[in-house]
mmCIF file of C-alpha atoms in Angstrom:
data_model
loop_
_atom_site.group_PDB
_atom_site.id
_atom_site.type_symbol
_atom_site.label_atom_id
_atom_site.label_comp_id
_atom_site.label_asym_id
_atom_site.label_seq_id
_atom_site.Cartn_x
_atom_site.Cartn_y
_atom_site.Cartn_z
ATOM 1 C CA MET A 1 15.292 18.463 49.754
ATOM 2 C CA GLY A 2 12.548 16.449 49.607
ATOM 3 C CA LEU A 3 12.290 13.134 47.822
ATOM 4 C CA LEU A 4 9.743 14.218 44.754
ATOM 5 C CA SER A 5 11.297 18.376 45.001
ATOM 6 C CA ASP A 6 14.611 17.122 43.676
ATOM 7 C CA PRO A 7 14.271 16.198 39.885
ATOM 8 C CA HIS A 8 17.242 13.744 40.422
ATOM 9 C CA CYS A 9 15.372 11.903 42.686
ATOM 10 C CA ARG A 10 11.872 11.938 41.613
ATOM 11 C CA ARG A 11 13.287 10.683 37.949
ATOM 12 C CA ALA A 12 14.800 7.819 39.604
ATOM 13 C CA LEU A 13 11.405 6.975 41.770
ATOM 14 C CA SER A 14 9.546 7.179 38.797
ATOM 15 C CA ARG A 15 11.837 4.918 36.718
ATOM 16 C CA LEU A 16 11.658 2.986 39.234
ATOM 17 C CA VAL A 17 7.523 2.559 39.986
ATOM 18 C CA LEU A 18 7.256 2.067 36.225
ATOM 19 C CA ARG A 19 10.320 -0.367 36.546
ATOM 20 C CA LEU A 20 8.596 -2.735 39.022
ATOM 21 C CA ASN A 21 5.079 -1.822 38.341
ATOM 22 C CA THR A 22 4.446 -5.561 36.978
ATOM 23 C CA PRO A 23 5.351 -7.291 40.169
ATOM 24 C CA LEU A 24 3.223 -4.173 42.316
ATOM 25 C CA CYS A 25 -0.040 -4.528 40.654
ATOM 26 C CA ALA A 26 0.207 -8.242 40.760
ATOM 27 C CA LEU A 27 1.412 -7.753 44.437
ATOM 28 C CA SER A 28 -1.397 -5.843 45.148
ATOM 29 C CA TYR A 29 -4.349 -8.031 43.827
ATOM 30 C CA VAL A 30 -2.744 -11.258 45.530
ATOM 31 C CA VAL A 31 -2.841 -9.420 48.739
ATOM 32 C CA GLY A 32 -5.997 -7.551 48.783
ATOM 33 C CA LEU A 33 -7.668 -10.938 47.524
ATOM 34 C CA GLY A 34 -5.775 -12.836 50.400
ATOM 35 C CA TRP A 35 -7.373 -10.407 53.371
ATOM 36 C CA PHE A 36 -10.353 -10.470 51.877
ATOM 37 C CA LEU A 37 -10.556 -14.863 52.592
ATOM 38 C CA ALA A 38 -8.687 -14.000 55.337
ATOM 39 C CA LEU A 39 -11.987 -12.099 56.132
ATOM 40 C CA ALA A 40 -14.211 -15.500 56.394
ATOM 41 C CA PHE A 41 -11.989 -16.490 59.647
ATOM 42 C CA GLN A 42 -13.132 -15.679 62.730
ATOM 43 C CA PRO A 43 -10.371 -13.871 64.327
ATOM 44 C CA LEU A 44 -10.375 -11.234 61.868
ATOM 45 C CA ALA A 45 -14.625 -11.668 61.299
ATOM 46 C CA PRO A 46 -15.512 -10.634 65.084
ATOM 47 C CA ARG A 47 -19.821 -9.908 65.602
ATOM 48 C CA THR A 48 -19.788 -10.721 62.096
ATOM 49 C CA TYR A 49 -23.912 -9.816 61.622
ATOM 50 C CA MET A 50 -26.398 -10.807 58.827
ATOM 51 C CA SER A 51 -29.528 -8.814 58.662
ATOM 52 C CA GLU A 52 -32.266 -10.913 58.934
ATOM 53 C CA ASN A 53 -34.126 -8.552 56.074
ATOM 54 C CA ALA A 54 -31.520 -9.768 53.586
ATOM 55 C CA MET A 55 -32.845 -13.630 54.596
ATOM 56 C CA GLY A 56 -36.889 -12.528 53.552
ATOM 57 C CA SER A 57 -36.329 -12.244 50.208
ATOM 58 C CA THR A 58 -38.546 -15.521 49.035
ATOM 59 C CA MET A 59 -41.144 -14.259 51.162
ATOM 60 C CA VAL A 60 -42.392 -11.227 48.445
ATOM 61 C CA GLU A 61 -45.351 -11.237 46.825
ATOM 62 C CA GLU A 62 -44.615 -11.542 42.941
ATOM 63 C CA GLN A 63 -47.930 -9.277 42.150
ATOM 64 C CA PHE A 64 -49.443 -6.530 44.112
ATOM 65 C CA LEU A 65 -53.213 -8.604 45.505
ATOM 66 C CA PHE A 66 -54.979 -5.561 44.877
ATOM 67 C CA GLY A 67 -53.867 -3.858 41.664
ATOM 68 C CA GLU A 68 -57.681 -3.571 39.760
ATOM 69 C CA ARG A 69 -58.634 -1.964 42.874
ATOM 70 C CA ALA A 70 -55.759 0.836 42.770
ATOM 71 C CA LEU A 71 -56.673 1.120 39.163
ATOM 72 C CA SER A 72 -60.043 1.233 39.901
ATOM 73 C CA TYR A 73 -59.248 4.398 41.734
ATOM 74 C CA ALA A 74 -57.464 6.146 39.789
ATOM 75 C CA ARG A 75 -59.900 6.212 37.268
ATOM 76 C CA GLU A 76 -62.521 7.036 39.298
ATOM 77 C CA PHE A 77 -59.738 9.714 40.580
ATOM 78 C CA ALA A 78 -58.947 11.095 37.340
ATOM 79 C CA GLY A 79 -62.415 11.279 36.215
ATOM 80 C CA HIS A 80 -63.887 13.456 39.105
ATOM 81 C CA LYS A 81 -60.744 15.653 38.428
ATOM 82 C CA LYS A 82 -61.756 16.462 35.245
ATOM 83 C CA LYS A 83 -64.983 17.075 35.940
ATOM 84 C CA ALA A 84 -64.295 19.006 39.191
ATOM 85 C CA GLY A 85 -61.108 21.354 37.182
ATOM 86 C CA GLY A 86 -58.868 20.516 39.395
ATOM 87 C CA MET A 87 -58.073 18.570 42.596
ATOM 88 C CA PRO A 88 -60.777 16.591 44.226
ATOM 89 C CA VAL A 89 -60.396 16.982 47.944
ATOM 90 C CA ALA A 90 -64.177 15.818 48.729
ATOM 91 C CA TRP A 91 -63.744 12.878 46.827
ATOM 92 C CA LEU A 92 -60.084 12.233 48.433
ATOM 93 C CA GLU A 93 -61.393 12.495 51.587
ATOM 94 C CA LYS A 94 -64.919 10.773 51.526
ATOM 95 C CA THR A 95 -63.421 8.364 49.526
ATOM 96 C CA MET A 96 -59.997 8.143 52.518
ATOM 97 C CA TRP A 97 -63.197 7.636 55.391
ATOM 98 C CA THR A 98 -64.230 4.729 53.717
ATOM 99 C CA LEU A 99 -61.298 3.114 53.287
ATOM 100 C CA GLY A 100 -59.979 3.521 57.086
ATOM 101 C CA LEU A 101 -57.778 6.020 56.398
ATOM 102 C CA GLU A 102 -57.233 9.009 59.064
ATOM 103 C CA VAL A 103 -58.171 12.145 57.521
ATOM 104 C CA HIS A 104 -57.439 15.956 58.636
ATOM 105 C CA ARG A 105 -57.643 18.959 56.452
ATOM 106 C CA GLN A 106 -55.263 22.047 57.069
ATOM 107 C CA PRO A 107 -56.529 25.367 55.515
ATOM 108 C CA PHE A 108 -53.624 27.658 54.294
ATOM 109 C CA SER A 109 -53.297 31.012 52.469
ATOM 110 C CA ARG A 110 -49.831 32.166 50.857
ATOM 111 C CA THR A 111 -48.232 35.534 50.516
ATOM 112 C CA LEU A 112 -45.633 35.631 47.522
ATOM 113 C CA PRO A 113 -43.141 38.214 47.369
ATOM 114 C CA PHE A 114 -43.861 39.401 44.364
ATOM 115 C CA PRO A 115 -46.865 40.427 42.904
ATOM 116 C CA ASP A 116 -49.191 37.808 40.944
ATOM 117 C CA GLU A 117 -48.567 38.648 37.308
ATOM 118 C CA LEU A 118 -52.466 37.293 36.485
ATOM 119 C CA ARG A 119 -53.940 38.899 38.925
ATOM 120 C CA GLU A 120 -52.694 41.561 39.991
ATOM 121 C CA SER A 121 -51.067 45.076 38.459
ATOM 122 C CA PRO A 122 -47.418 45.801 39.397
ATOM 123 C CA ILE A 123 -47.040 48.543 41.814
ATOM 124 C CA PRO A 124 -46.330 51.805 39.505
ATOM 125 C CA GLY A 125 -42.718 53.597 40.793
#
């Protein structure tokens, strides 16, 4: 019979584990800590890699330099969106061109599998 399928062996194994619970936990903790500390030694840590990006935390700017300009674009966009009653595509294209970005317009259309309830009436059937 298997070790865990026999009720007598299972009971004996559970008693053993419960009796040795504290020493097993302490031993596992010490072995894990020792293994973690041993990883610093050369034979156990071959070719350790340090990312240069991890050392660049001092090169981060604390404030966005163009924050006021971004806020003015956001206010201008909101005004044009409200005036147009939707997405101000022409203003966006013009603004992006003046910023030096390459802008393209892609026309598309959609065909829904079900009739649009606001514009089409369902086919009587």
